[in-house]
CSV table of C-alpha atoms and ligand atoms in Angstrom, one decimal:
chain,number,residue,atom,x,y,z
Y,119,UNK,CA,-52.1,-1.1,-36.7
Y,120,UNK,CA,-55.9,-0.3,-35.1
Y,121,UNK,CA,-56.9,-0.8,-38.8
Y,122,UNK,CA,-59.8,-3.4,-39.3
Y,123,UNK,CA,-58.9,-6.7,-40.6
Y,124,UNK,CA,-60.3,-7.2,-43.9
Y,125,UNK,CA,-61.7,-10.2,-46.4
Y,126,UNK,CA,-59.7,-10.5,-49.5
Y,127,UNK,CA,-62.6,-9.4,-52.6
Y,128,UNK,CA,-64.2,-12.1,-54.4
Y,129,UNK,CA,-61.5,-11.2,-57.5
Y,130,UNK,CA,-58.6,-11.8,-55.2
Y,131,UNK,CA,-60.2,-14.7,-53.7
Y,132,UNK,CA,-60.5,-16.4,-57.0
Y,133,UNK,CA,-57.4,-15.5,-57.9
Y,134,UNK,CA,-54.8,-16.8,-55.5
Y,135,UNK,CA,-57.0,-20.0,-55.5
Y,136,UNK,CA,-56.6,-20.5,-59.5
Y,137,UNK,CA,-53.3,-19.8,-59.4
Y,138,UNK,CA,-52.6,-21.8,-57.0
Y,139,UNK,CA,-54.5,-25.2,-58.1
Y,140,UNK,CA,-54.3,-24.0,-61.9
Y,141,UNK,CA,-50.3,-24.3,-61.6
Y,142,UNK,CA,-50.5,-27.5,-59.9
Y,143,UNK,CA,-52.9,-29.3,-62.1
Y,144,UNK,CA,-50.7,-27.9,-65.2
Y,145,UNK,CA,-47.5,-30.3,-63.6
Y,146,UNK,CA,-50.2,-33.2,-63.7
Y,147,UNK,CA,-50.7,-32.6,-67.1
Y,148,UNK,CA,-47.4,-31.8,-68.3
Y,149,UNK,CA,-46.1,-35.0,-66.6
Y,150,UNK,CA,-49.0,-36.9,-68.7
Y,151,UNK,CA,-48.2,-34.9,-71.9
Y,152,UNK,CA,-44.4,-36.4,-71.7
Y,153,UNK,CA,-45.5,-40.0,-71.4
Y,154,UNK,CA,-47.8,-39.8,-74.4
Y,155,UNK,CA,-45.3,-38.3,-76.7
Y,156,UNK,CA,-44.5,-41.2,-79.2
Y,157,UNK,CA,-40.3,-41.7,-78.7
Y,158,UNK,CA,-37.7,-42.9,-80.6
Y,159,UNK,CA,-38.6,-45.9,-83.0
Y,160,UNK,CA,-34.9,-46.8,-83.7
Y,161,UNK,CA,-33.6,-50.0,-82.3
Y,162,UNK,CA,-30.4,-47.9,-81.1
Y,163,UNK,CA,-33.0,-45.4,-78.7
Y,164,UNK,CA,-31.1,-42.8,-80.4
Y,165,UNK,CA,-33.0,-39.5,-81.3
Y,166,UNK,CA,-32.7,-38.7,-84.9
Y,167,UNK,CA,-30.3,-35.6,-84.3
Y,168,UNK,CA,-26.4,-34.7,-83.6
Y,169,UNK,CA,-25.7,-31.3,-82.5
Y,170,UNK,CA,-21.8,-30.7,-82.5
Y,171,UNK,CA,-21.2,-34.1,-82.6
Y,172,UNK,CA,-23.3,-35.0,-79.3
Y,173,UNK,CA,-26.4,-37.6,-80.1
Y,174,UNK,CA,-29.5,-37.7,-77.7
Y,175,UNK,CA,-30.5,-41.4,-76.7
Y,176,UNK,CA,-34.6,-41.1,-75.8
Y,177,UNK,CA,-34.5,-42.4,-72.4
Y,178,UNK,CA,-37.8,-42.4,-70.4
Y,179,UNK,CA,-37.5,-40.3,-67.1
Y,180,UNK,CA,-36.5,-42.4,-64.5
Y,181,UNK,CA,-38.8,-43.8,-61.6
Y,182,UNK,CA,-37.1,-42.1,-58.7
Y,183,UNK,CA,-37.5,-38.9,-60.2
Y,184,UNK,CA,-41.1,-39.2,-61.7
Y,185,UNK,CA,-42.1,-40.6,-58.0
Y,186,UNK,CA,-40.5,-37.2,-56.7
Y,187,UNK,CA,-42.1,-35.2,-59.2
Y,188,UNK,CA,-45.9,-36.7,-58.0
Y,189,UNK,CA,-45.1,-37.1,-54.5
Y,190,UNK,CA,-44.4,-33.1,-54.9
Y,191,UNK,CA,-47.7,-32.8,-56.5
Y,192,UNK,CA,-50.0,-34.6,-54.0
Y,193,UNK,CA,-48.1,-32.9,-51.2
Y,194,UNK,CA,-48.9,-29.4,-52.8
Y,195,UNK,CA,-52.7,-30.5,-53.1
Y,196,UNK,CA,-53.2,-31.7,-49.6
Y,197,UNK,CA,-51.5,-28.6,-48.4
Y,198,UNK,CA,-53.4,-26.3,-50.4
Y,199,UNK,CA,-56.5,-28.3,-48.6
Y,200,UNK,CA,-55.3,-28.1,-45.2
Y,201,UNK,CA,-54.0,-24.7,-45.0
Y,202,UNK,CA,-55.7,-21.3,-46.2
Y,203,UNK,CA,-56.0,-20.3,-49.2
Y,204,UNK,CA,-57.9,-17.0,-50.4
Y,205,UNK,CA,-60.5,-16.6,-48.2
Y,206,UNK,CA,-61.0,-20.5,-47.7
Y,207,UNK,CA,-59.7,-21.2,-44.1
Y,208,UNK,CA,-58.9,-24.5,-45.1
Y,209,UNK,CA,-59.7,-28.1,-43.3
Y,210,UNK,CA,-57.6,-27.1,-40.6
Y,211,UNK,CA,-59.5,-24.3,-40.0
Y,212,UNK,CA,-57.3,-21.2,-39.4
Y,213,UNK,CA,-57.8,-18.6,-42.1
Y,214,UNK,CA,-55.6,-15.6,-42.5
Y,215,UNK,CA,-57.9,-13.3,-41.5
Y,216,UNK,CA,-58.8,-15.2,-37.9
Y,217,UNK,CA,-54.9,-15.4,-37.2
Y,218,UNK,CA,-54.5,-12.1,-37.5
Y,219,UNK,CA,-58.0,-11.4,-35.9
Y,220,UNK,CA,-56.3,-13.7,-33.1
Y,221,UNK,CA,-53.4,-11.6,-32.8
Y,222,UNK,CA,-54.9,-8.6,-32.9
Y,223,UNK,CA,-57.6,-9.2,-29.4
Y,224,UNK,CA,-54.2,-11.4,-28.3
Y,225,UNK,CA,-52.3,-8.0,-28.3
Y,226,UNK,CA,-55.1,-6.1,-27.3
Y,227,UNK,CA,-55.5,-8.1,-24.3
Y,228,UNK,CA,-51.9,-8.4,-23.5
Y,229,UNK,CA,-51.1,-4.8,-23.4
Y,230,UNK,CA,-54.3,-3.0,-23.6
Y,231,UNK,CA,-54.5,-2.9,-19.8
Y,232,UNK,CA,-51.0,-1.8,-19.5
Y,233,UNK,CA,-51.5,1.1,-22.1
Y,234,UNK,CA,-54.6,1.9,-19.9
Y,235,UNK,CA,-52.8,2.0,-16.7
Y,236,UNK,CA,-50.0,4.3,-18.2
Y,237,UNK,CA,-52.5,6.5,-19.9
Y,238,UNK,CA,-54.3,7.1,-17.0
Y,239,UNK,CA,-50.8,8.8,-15.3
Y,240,UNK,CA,-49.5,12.4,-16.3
Y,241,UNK,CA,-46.3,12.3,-18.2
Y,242,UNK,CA,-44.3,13.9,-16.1
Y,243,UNK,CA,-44.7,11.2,-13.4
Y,244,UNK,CA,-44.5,8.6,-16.0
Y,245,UNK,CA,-41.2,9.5,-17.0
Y,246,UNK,CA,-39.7,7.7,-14.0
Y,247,UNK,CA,-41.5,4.7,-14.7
Y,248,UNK,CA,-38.6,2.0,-15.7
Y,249,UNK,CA,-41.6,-0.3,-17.9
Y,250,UNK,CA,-43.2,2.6,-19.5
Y,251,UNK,CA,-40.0,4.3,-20.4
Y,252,UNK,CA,-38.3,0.9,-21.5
Y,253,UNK,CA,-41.6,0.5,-24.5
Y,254,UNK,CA,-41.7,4.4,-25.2
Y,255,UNK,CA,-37.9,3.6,-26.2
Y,256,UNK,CA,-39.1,0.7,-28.5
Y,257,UNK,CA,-41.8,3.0,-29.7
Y,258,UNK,CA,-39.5,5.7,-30.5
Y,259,UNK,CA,-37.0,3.6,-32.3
Y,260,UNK,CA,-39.6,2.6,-34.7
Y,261,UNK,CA,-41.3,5.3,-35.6
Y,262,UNK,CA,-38.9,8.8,-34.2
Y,263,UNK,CA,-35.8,7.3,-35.1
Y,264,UNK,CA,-35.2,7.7,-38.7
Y,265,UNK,CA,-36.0,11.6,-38.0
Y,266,UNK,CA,-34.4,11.8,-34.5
Y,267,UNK,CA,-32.0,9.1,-34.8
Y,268,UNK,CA,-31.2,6.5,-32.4
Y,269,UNK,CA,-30.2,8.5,-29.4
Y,270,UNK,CA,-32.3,11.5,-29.9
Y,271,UNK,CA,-30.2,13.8,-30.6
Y,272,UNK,CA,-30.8,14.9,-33.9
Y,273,UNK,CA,-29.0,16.4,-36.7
Y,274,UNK,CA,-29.3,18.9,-39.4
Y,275,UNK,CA,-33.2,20.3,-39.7
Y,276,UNK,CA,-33.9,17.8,-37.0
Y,277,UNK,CA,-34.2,18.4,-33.4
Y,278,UNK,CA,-32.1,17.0,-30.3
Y,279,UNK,CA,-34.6,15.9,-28.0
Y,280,UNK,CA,-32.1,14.9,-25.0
Y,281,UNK,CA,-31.0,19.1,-24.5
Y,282,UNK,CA,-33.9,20.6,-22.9
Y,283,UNK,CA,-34.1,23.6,-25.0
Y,284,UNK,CA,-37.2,23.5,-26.7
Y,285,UNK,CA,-38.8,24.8,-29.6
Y,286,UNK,CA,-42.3,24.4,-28.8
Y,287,UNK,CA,-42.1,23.9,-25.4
Y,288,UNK,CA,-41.0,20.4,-22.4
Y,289,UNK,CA,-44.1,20.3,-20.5
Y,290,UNK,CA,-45.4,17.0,-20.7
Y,291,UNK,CA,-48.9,17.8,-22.5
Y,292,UNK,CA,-46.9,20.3,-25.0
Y,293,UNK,CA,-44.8,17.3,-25.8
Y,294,UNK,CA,-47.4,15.2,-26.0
Y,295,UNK,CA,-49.3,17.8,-28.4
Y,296,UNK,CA,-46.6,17.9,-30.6
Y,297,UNK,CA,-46.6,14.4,-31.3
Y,298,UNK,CA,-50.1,13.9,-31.7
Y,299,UNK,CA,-50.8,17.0,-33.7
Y,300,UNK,CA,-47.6,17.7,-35.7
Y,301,UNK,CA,-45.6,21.0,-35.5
Y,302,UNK,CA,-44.6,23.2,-38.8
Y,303,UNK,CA,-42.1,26.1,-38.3
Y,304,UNK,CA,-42.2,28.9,-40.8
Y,305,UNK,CA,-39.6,30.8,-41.6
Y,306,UNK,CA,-40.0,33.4,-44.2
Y,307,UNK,CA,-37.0,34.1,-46.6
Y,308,UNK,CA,-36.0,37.6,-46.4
Y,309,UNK,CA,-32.7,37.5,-49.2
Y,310,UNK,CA,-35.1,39.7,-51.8
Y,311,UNK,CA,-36.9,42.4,-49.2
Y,312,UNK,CA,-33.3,42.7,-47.0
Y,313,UNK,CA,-30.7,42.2,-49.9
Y,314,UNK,CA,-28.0,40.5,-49.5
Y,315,UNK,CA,-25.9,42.8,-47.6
Y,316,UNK,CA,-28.7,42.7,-44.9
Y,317,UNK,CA,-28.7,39.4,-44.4
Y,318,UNK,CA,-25.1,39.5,-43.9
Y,319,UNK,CA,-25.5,42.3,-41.3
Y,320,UNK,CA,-28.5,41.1,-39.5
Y,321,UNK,CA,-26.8,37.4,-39.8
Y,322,UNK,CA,-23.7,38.9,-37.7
Y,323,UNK,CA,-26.5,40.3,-35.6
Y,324,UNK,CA,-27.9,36.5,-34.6
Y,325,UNK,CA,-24.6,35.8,-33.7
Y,326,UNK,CA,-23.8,38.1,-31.2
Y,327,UNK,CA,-26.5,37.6,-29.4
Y,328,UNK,CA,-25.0,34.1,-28.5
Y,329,UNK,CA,-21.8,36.3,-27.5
Y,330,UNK,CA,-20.0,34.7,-30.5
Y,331,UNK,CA,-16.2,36.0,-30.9
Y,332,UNK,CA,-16.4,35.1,-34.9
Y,333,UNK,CA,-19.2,38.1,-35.8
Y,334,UNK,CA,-18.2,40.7,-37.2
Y,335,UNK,CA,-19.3,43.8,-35.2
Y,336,UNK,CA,-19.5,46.9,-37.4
Y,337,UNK,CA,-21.6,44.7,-39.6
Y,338,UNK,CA,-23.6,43.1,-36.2
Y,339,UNK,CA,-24.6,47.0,-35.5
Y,340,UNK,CA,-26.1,47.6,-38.5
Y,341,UNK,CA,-27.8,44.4,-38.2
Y,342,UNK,CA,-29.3,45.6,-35.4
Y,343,UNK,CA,-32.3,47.3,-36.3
Y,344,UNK,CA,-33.2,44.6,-39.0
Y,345,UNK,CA,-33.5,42.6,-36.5
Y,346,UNK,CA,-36.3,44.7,-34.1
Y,347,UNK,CA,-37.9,45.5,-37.4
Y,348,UNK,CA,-38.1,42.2,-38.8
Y,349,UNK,CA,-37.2,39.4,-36.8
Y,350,UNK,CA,-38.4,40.7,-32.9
Y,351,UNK,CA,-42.2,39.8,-34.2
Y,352,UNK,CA,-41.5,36.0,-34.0
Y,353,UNK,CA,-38.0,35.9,-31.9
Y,354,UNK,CA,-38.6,38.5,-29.4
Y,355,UNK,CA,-36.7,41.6,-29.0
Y,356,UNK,CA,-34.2,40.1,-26.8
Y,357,UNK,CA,-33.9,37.1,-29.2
Y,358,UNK,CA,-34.6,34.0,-26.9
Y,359,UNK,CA,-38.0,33.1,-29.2
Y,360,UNK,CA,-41.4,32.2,-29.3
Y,361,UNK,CA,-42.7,28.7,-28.1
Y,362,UNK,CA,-45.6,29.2,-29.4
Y,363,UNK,CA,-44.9,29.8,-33.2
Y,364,UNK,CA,-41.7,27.4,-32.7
Y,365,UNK,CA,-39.1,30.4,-33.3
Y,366,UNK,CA,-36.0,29.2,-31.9
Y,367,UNK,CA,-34.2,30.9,-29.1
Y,368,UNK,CA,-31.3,32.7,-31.3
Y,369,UNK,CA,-28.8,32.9,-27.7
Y,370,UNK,CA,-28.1,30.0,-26.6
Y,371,UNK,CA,-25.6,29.2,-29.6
Y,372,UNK,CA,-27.7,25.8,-30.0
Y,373,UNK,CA,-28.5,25.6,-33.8
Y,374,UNK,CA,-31.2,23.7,-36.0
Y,375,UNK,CA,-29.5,24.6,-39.2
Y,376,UNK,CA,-25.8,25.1,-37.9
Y,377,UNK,CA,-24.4,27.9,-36.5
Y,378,UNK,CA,-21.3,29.0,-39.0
Y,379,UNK,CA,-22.4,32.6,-40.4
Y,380,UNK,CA,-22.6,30.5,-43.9
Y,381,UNK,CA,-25.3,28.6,-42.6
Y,382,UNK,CA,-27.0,31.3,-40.5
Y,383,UNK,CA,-27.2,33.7,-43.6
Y,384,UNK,CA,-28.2,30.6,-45.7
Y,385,UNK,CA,-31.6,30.1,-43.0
Y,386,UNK,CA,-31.9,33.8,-43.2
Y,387,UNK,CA,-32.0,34.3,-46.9
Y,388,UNK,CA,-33.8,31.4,-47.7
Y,389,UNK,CA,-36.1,31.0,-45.0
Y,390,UNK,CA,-37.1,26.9,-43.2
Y,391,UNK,CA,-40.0,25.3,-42.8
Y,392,UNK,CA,-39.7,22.2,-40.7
Y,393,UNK,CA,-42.4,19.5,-40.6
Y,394,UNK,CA,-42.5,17.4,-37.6
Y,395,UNK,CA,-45.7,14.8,-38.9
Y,396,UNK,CA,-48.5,14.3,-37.1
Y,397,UNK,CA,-48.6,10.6,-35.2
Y,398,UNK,CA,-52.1,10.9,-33.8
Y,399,UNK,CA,-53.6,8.0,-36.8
Y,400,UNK,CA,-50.6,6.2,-36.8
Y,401,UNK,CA,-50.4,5.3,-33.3
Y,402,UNK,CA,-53.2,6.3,-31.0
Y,403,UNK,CA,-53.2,8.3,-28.1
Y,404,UNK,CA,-52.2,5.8,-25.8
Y,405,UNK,CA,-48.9,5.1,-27.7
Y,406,UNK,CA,-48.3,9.1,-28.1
Y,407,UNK,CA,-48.8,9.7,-24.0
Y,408,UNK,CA,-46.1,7.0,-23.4
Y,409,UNK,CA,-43.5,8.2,-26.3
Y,410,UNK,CA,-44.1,11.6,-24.9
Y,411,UNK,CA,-43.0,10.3,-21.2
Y,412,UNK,CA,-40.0,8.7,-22.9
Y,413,UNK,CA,-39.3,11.8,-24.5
Y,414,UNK,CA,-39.6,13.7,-21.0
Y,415,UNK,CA,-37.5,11.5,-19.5
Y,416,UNK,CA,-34.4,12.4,-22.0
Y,417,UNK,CA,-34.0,15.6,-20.8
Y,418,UNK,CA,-35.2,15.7,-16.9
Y,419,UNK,CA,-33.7,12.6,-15.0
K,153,HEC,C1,-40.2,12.8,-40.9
K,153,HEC,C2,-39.3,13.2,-39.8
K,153,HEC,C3,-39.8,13.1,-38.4
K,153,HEC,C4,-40.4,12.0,-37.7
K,153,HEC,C5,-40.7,10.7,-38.3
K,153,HEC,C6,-40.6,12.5,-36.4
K,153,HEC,N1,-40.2,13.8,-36.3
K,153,HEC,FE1,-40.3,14.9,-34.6
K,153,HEC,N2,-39.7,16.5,-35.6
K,153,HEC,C7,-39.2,16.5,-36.9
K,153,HEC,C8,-38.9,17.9,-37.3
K,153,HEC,C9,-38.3,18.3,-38.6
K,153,HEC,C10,-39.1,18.7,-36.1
K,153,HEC,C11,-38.9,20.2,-36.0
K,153,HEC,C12,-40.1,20.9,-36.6
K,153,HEC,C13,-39.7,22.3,-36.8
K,153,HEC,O1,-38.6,22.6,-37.3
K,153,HEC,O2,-40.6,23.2,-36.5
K,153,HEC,C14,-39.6,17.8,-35.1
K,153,HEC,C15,-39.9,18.2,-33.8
K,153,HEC,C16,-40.2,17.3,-32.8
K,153,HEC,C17,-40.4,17.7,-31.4
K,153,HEC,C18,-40.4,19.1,-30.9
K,153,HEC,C19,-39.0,19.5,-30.3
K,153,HEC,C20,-39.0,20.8,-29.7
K,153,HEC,O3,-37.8,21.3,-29.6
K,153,HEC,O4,-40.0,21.4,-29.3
K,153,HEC,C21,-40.7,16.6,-30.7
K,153,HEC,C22,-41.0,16.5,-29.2
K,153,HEC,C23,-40.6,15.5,-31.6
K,153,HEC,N3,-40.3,16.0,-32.9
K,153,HEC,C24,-40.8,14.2,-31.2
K,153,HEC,C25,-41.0,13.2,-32.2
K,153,HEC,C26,-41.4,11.8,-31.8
K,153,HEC,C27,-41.7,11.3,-30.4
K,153,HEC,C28,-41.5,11.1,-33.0
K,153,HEC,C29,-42.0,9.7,-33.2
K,153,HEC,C30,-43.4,9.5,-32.9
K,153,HEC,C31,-41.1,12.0,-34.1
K,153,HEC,N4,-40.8,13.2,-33.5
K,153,HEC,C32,-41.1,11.7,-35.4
K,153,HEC,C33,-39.2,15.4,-37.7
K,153,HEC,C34,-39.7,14.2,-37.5
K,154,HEC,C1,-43.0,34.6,-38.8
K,154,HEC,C2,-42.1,34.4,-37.7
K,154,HEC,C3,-40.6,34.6,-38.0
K,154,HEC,C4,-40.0,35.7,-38.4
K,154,HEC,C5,-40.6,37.0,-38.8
K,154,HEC,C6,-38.6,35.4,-38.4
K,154,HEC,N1,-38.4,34.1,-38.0
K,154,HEC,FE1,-36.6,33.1,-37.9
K,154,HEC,N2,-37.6,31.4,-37.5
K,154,HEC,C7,-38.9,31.3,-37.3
K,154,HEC,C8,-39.2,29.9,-37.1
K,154,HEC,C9,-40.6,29.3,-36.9
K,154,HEC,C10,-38.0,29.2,-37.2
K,154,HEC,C11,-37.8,27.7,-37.1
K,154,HEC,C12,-37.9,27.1,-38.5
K,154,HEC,C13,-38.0,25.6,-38.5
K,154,HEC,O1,-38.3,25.1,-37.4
K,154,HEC,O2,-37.8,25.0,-39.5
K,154,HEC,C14,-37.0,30.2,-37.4
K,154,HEC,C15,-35.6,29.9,-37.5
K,154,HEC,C16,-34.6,30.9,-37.6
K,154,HEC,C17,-33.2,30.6,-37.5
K,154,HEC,C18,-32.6,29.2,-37.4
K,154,HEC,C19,-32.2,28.9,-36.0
K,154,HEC,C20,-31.5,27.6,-35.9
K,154,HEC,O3,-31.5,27.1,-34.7
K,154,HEC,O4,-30.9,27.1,-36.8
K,154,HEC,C21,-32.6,31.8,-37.6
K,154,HEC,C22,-31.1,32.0,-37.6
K,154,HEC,C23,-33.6,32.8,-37.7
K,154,HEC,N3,-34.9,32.2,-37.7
K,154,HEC,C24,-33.4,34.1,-37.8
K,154,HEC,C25,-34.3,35.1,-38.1
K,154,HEC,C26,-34.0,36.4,-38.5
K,154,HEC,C27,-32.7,37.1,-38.5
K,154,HEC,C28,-35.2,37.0,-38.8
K,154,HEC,C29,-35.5,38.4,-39.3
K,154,HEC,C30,-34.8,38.8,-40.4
K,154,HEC,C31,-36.3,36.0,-38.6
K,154,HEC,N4,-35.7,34.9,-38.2
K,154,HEC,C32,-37.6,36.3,-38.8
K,154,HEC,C33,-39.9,32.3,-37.4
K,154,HEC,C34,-39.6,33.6,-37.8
């Protein structure tokens, strides 16, 4: 959107203008090609031809129609003068390009100053403003929403962002990095070092530590020391994750990938790596500070 405004190139110029006029100026001819063809020289008008029985008389085209036809044409042409065309702003004098020039310092001056005044307040406190909140909620249902979905909340390999747990972190600025910036979790696969009876085990593990009734215990002990070997590195020995790397608390029974031991041991096995993109081009840092109060404001009200 903060991209520069740009001239069509001489080729494209050209070429929307001889299209334009080229297709008109072929009507004019084609209407003078019909009247010079030489008609029917029978005294019955009849063309010379039956097909299925049905004869052709060889009528001229009527008036009202022919009128139509060049009123059509002469309205195309002055148009075509008026209006732009190419880079021609045309006799009224509004090209394209100045429009949307127009628009552009029109927007900028509209809501530049309101952009400034929000930027210029931290996110936390911004988050309780109604107007800020009301456009980082427009913001977010263009450009979060297809990932997010509408409310925020989320779905499979996509995180709720109304629930307060967080895998990188709810301060304001963290928020706001992770926006800007981009996140990527990596999580490695471990189905070929652990085998699949370790995954199982360290799987039933995982799920204990959210006090779940479903894991199977004799396998959950075994799991056990998987888990400081392999897992406490990024999780943390007690399980509840590492901000920083964006390794998800594993004990609070809230799940990125679902929480049946299927889906666990399918994470596990397989590894994840989630890509939250980076907004930072697309929308500027003003846009990201506000988006990132609206986001604040989901889970602390
Ligand atoms: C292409 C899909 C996609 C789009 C678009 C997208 N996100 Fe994300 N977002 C993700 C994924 C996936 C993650 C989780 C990354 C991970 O697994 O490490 C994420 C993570 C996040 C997080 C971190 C949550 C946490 O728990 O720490 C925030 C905040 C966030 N997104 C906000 C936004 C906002 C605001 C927008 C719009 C500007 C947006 N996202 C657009 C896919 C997307
Ligand atoms: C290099 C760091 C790292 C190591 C080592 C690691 N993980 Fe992860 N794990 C992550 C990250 C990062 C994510 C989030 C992936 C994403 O956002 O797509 C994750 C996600 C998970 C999830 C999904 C949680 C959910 O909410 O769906 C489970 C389960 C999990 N890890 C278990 C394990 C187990 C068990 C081990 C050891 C065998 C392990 N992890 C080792 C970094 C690690």
């Amino acid at each position: 959107m903060a991209e520069e405004a740009t001239a069509l190139t001489g080729f494209w110029h050209w070429w929307t203008i001889i299209i334009s006029v080229g297709l008109i100026l072929s009507f004019l001819y084609l209407l003078h090609f019909a009247k010079t063809i030489k008609g029917s020289d029978s005294p019955d008008r009849k063309m010379h031809h039956t097909f299925d029985g049905i004869e052709e008389y060889d009528n001229p085209m009527p008036k009202w129609w022919l009128m139509l036809f060049y009123g059509t044409i002469f309205w195309g042409l002055g148009y075509l003068a008026v209006y732009p065309m190419g880079n021609w702003p045309g006799l009224s004098g509004i090209s394209n390009l100045s429009r949307l020039e127009a628009d552009q310092v029109a927007h900028q001056e509209k809501y530049g100053p309101i952009f400034e005044k929000h930027a210029a307040v931290a996110v936390e406190e911004l988050a309780k403003d109604e107007e800020a909140v009301k456009i980082g909620r427009r913001l977010f249902l263009n450009n979060c929403a297809v990932c997010h979905g509408q409310d925020a909340r989320g779905g499979y390999g996509f995180p709720n962002l109304t629930d307060n747990d967080w895998l990188y972190g709810g301060a304001g600025d963290t928020i706001k990095t992770t926006i800007m910036s981009g996140r990527q979790g990596v999580m490695p696969a471990w189905g070929a070092s652990l085998g699949e009876e370790g995954v199982t085990d360290v799987s039933n593990y995982v799920l204990t530590l959210s006090n779940r009734e479903d894991a199977d215990k004799e396998s959950a002990a075994r799991g056990k020391d998987l888990f400081a070997t392999n897992c406490a590195a990024c999780h943390g020995q007690d399980g509840t994750g590492t901000q920083a790397l964006g390794a998800p608390n594993l004990t609070d029974n809230t799940w990125l990938y679902g929480g049946t031991l299927q889906r666990v041991k399918h994470t596990i096995r397989n590894g994840r790596t989630g890509v939250m993109p980076a907004h930072e081009n697309l929308l500027g840092e003003q846009k990201v500070h506000i988006l990132a109060a609206y986001i604040y404001s989901l889970s602390n009200d």
